[in-house]
PDB file of C-alpha atoms in Angstrom:
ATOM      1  CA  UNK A1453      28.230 -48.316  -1.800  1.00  0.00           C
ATOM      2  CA  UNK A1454      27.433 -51.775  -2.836  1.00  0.00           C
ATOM      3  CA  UNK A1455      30.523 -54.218  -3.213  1.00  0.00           C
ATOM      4  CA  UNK A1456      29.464 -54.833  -6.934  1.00  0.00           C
ATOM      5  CA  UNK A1457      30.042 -51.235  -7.414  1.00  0.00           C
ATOM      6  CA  UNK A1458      33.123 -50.392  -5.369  1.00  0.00           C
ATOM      7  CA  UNK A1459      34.650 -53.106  -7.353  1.00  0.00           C
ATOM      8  CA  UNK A1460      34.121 -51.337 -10.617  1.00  0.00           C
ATOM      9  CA  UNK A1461      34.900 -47.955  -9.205  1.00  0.00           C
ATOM     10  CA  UNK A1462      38.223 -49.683  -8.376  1.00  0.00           C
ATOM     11  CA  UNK A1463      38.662 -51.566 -11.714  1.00  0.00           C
ATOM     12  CA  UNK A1464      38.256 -47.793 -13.010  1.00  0.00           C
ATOM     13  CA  UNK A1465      40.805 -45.955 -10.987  1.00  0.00           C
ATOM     14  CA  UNK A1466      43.331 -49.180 -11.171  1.00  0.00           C
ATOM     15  CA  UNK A1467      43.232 -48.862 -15.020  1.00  0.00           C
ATOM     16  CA  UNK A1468      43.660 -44.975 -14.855  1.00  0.00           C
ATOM     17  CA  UNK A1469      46.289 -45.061 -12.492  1.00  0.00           C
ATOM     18  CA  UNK A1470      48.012 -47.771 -15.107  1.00  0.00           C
ATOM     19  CA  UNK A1471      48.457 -44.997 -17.735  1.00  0.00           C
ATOM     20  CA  UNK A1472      51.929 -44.214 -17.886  1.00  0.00           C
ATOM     21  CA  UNK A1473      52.253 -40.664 -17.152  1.00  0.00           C
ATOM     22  CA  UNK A1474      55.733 -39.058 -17.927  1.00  0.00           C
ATOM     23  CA  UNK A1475      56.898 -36.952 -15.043  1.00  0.00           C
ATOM     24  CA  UNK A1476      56.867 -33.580 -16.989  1.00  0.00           C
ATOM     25  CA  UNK A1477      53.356 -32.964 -17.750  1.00  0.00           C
ATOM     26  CA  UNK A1478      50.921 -35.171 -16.930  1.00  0.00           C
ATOM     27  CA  UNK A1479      49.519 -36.811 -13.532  1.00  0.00           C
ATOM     28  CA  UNK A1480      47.034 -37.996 -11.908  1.00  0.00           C
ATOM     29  CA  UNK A1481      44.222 -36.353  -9.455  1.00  0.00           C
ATOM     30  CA  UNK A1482      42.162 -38.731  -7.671  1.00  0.00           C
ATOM     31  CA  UNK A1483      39.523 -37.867  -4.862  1.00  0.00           C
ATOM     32  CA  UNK A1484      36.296 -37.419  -3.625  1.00  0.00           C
ATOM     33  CA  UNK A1485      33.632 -35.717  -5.174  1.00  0.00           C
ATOM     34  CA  UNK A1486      29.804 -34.401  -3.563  1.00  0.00           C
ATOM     35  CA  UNK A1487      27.418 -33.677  -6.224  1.00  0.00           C
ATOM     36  CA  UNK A1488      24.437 -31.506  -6.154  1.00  0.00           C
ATOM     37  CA  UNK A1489      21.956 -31.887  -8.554  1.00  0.00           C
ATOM     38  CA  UNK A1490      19.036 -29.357  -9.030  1.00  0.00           C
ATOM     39  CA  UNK A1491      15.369 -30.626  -9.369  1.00  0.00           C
ATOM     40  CA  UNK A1492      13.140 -29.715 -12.011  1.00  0.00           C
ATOM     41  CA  UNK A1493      10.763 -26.940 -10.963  1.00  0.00           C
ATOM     42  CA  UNK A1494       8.602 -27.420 -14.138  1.00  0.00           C
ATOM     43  CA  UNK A1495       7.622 -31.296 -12.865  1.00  0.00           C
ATOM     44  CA  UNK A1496       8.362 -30.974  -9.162  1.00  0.00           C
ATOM     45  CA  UNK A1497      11.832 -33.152  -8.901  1.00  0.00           C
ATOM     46  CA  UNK A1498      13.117 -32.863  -5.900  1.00  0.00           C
ATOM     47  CA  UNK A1499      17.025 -31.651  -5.245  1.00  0.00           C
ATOM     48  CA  UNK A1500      19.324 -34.903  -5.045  1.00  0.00           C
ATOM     49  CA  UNK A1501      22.939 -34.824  -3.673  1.00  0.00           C
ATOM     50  CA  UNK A1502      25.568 -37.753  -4.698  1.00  0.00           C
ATOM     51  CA  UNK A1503      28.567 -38.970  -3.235  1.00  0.00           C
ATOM     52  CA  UNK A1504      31.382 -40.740  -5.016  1.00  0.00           C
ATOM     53  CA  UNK A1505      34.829 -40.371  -6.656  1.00  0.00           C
ATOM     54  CA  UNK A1506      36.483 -38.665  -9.410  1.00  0.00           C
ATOM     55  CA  UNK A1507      39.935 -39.132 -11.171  1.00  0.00           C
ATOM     56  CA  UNK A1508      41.437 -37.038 -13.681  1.00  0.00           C
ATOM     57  CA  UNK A1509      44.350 -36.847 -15.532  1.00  0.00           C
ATOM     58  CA  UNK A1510      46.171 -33.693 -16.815  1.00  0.00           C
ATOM     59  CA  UNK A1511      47.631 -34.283 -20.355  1.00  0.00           C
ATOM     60  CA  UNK A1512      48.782 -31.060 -21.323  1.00  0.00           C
ATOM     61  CA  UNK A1513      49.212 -27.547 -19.128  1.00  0.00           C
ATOM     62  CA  UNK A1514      45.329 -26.534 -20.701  1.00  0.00           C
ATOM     63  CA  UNK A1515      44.008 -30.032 -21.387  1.00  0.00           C
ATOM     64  CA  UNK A1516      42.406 -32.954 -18.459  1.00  0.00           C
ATOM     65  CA  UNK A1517      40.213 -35.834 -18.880  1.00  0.00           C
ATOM     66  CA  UNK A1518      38.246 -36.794 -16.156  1.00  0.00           C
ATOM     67  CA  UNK A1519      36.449 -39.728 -15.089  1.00  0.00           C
ATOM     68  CA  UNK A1520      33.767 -39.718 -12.244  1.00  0.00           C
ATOM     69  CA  UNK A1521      31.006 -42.125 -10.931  1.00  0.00           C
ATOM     70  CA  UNK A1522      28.783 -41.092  -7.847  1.00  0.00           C
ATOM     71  CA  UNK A1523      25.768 -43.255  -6.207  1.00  0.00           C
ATOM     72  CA  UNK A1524      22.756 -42.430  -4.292  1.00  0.00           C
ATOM     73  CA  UNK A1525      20.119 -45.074  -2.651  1.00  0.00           C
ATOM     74  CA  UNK A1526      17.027 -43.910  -1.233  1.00  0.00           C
ATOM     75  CA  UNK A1527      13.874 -45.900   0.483  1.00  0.00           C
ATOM     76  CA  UNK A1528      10.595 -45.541   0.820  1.00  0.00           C
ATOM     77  CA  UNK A1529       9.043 -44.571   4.644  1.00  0.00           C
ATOM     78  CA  UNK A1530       8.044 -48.548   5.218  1.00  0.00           C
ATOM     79  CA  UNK A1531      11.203 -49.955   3.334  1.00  0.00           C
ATOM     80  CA  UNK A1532       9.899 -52.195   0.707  1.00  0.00           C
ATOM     81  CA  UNK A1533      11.038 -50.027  -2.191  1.00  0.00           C
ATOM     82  CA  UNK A1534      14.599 -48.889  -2.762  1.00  0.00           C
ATOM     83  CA  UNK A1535      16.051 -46.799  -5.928  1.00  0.00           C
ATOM     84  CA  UNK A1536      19.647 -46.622  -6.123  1.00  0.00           C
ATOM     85  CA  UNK A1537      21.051 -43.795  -8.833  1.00  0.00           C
ATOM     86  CA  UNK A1538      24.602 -44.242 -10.599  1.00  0.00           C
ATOM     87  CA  UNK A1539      25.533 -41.349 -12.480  1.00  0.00           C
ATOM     88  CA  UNK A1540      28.906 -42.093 -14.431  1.00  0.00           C
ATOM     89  CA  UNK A1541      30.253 -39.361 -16.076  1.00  0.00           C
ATOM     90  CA  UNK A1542      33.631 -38.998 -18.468  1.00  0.00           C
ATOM     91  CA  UNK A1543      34.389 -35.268 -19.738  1.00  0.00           C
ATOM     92  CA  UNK A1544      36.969 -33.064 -21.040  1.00  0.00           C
ATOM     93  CA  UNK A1545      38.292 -30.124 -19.322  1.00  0.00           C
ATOM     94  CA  UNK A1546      40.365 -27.189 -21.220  1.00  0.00           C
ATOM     95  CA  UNK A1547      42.267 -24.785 -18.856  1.00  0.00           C
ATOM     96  CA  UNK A1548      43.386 -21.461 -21.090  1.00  0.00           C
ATOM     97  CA  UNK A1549      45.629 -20.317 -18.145  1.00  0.00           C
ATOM     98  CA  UNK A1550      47.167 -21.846 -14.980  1.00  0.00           C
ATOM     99  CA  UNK A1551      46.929 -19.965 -12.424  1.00  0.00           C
ATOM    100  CA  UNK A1552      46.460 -19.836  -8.563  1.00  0.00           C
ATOM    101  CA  UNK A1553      42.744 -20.132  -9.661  1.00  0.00           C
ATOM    102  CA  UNK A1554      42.559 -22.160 -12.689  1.00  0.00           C
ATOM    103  CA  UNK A1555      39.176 -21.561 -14.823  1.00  0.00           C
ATOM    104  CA  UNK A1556      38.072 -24.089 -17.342  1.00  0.00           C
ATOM    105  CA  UNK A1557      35.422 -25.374 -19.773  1.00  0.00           C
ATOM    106  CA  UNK A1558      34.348 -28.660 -20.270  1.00  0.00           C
ATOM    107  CA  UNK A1559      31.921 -31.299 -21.956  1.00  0.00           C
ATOM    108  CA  UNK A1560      31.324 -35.064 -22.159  1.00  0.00           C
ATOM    109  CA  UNK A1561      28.852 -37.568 -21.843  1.00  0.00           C
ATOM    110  CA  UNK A1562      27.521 -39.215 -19.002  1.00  0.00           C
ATOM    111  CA  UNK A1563      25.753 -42.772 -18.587  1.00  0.00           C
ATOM    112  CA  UNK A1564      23.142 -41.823 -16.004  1.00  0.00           C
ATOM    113  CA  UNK A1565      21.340 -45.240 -14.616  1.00  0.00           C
ATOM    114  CA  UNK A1566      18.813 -45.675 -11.440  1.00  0.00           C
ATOM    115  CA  UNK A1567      17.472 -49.283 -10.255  1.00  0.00           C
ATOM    116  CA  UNK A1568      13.988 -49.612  -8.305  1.00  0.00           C
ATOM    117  CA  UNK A1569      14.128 -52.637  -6.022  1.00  0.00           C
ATOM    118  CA  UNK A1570      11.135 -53.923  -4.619  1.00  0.00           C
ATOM    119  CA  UNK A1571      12.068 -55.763  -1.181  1.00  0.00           C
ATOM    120  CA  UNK A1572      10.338 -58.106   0.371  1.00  0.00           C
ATOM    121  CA  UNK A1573      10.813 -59.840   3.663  1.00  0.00           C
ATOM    122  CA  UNK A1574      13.964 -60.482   5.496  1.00  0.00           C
ATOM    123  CA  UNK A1575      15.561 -57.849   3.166  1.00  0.00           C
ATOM    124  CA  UNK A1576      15.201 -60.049   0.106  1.00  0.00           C
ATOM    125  CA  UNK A1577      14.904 -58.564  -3.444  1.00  0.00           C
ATOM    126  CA  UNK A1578      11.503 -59.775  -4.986  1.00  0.00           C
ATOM    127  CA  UNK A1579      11.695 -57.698  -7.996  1.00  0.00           C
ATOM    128  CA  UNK A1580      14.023 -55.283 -10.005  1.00  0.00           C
ATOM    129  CA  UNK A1581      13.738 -52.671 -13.132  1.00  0.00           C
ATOM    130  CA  UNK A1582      16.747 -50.699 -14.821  1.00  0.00           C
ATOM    131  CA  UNK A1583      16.235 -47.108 -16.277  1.00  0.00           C
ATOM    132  CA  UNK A1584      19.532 -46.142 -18.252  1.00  0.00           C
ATOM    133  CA  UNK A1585      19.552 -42.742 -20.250  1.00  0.00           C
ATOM    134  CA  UNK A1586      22.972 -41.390 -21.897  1.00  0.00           C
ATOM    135  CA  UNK A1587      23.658 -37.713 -22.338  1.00  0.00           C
ATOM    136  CA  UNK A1588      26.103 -34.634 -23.487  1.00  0.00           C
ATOM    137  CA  UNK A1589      26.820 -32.340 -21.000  1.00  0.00           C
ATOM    138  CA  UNK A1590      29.006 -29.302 -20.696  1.00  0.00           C
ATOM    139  CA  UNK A1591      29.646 -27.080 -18.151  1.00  0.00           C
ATOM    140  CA  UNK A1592      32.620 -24.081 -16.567  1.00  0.00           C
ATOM    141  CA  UNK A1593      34.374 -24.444 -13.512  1.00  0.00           C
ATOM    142  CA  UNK A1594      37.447 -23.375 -11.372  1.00  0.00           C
ATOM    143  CA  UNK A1595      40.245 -25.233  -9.533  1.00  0.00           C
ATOM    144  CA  UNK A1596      42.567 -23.308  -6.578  1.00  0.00           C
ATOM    145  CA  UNK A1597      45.381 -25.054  -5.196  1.00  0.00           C
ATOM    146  CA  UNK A1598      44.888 -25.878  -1.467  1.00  0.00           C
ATOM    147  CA  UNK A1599      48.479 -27.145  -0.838  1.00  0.00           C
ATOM    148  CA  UNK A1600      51.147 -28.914  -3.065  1.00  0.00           C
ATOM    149  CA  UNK A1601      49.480 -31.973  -3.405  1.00  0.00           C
ATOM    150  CA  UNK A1602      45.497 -31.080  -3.484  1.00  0.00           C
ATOM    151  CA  UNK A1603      43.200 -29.327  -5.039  1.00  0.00           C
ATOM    152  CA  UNK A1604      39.663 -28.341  -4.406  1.00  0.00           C
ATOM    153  CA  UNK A1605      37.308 -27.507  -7.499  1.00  0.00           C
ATOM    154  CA  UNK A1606      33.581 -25.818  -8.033  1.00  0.00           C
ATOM    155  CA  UNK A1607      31.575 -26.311 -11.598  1.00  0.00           C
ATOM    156  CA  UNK A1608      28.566 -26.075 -12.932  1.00  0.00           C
ATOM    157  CA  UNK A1609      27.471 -28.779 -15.580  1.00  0.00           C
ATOM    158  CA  UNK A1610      24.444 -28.116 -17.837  1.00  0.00           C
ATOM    159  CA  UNK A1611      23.009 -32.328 -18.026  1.00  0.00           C
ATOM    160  CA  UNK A1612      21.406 -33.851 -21.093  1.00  0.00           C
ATOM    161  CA  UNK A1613      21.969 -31.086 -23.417  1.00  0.00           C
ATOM    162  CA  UNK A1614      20.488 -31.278 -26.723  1.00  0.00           C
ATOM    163  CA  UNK A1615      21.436 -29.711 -30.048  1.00  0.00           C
ATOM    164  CA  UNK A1616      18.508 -28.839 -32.751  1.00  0.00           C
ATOM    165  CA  UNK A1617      15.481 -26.547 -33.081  1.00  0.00           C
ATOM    166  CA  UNK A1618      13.081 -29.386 -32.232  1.00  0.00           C
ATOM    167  CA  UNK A1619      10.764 -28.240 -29.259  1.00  0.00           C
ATOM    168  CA  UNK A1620       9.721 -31.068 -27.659  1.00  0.00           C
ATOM    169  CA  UNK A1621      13.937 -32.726 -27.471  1.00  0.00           C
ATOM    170  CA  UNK A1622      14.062 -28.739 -25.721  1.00  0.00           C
ATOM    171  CA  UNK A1623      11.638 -29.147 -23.188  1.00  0.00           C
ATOM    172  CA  UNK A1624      13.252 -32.643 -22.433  1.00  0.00           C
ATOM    173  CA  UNK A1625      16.168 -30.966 -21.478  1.00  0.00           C
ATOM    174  CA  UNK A1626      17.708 -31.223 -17.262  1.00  0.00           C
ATOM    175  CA  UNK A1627      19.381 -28.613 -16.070  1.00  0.00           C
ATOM    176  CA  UNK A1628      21.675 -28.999 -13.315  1.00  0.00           C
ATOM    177  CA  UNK A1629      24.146 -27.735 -10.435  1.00  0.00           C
ATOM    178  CA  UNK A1630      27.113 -30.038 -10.444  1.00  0.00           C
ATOM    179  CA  UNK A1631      29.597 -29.295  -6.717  1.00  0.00           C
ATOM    180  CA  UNK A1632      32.159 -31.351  -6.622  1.00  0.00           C
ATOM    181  CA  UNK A1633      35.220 -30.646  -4.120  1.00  0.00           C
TER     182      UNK A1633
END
């Protein structure tokens, strides 16, 4: 991870973490998080898997917000062109019961941006171009309990959802696998 970026991840979780958070019912889950996201079959994208961090924070017995940004970089086979991908993603997560196994639903929006380097010699950056695309997504999951003070969770988020009877905004539409333990 870049140091521009861990800086901001830990800007993020500093400012979470500053949220007071009376004892009863609220706290604080911070952690890793591996991310698998499912490529398009219709236009040949390839599977992608992320690693990064996610922090949530329980504000009720049924209701968590959760904050989580992941990064990917990838080169080409003669290493003159790099894209990095920095999917940021801030959702809502309702838990009807608490239980050993804790099921939930959830939804958000997620700031999804990738950068194409072009490098030139000496590892110098000769030329750069941003693609940022914002999105709904919503999803189901499951948390267990792995000891008093962890947790390990499994969802599934449906990406860029869209809302309408408008063909062409359904075709548009990425679905993905979303793993994050």
């Amino acid at each position: 991870m870049c140091q521009k970026m861990r800086g901001i991840v830990g800007l993020g979780l500093l400012l979470v973490a500053a949220v007071p958070t009376p004892a009863r019912a609220q706290f604080l889950e911070v952690g890793p998080r591996f991310s698998l996201v499912r490529g398009d079959l219709d236009t040949n994208t390839p599977t992608n898997r992320f690693l990064g961090g996610m922090a949530r924070l329980r504000l009720s017995g049924a209701l968590t917000v959760e904050g989580a940004i992941e990064t990917k970089t990838t080169w080409n086979t003669d290493l003159t062109q790099r894209v990095r991908e920095t999917p940021m993603q801030a959702s809502v997560l309702i838990s009807p019961l608490r239980t050993m196994l804790t099921p939930y639903v959830l939804a958000g929006v997620g700031l999804y941006s990738r950068t194409y380097d072009v490098v030139g010699a000496g590892g110098v950056v000769t030329q750069t171009a941003d693609e940022k695309k914002t999105g709904v997504h919503i999803g189901f999951g499951g948390e267990v309990s792995v000891g008093r003070h962890a947790i390990a969770f499994l969802d599934y988020r449906y990406r860029f959802v869209t809302f309408g009877n408008d063909p062409a905004a359904l075709t548009s539409a990425t679905s993905t696998d979303q793993v994050a333990v």
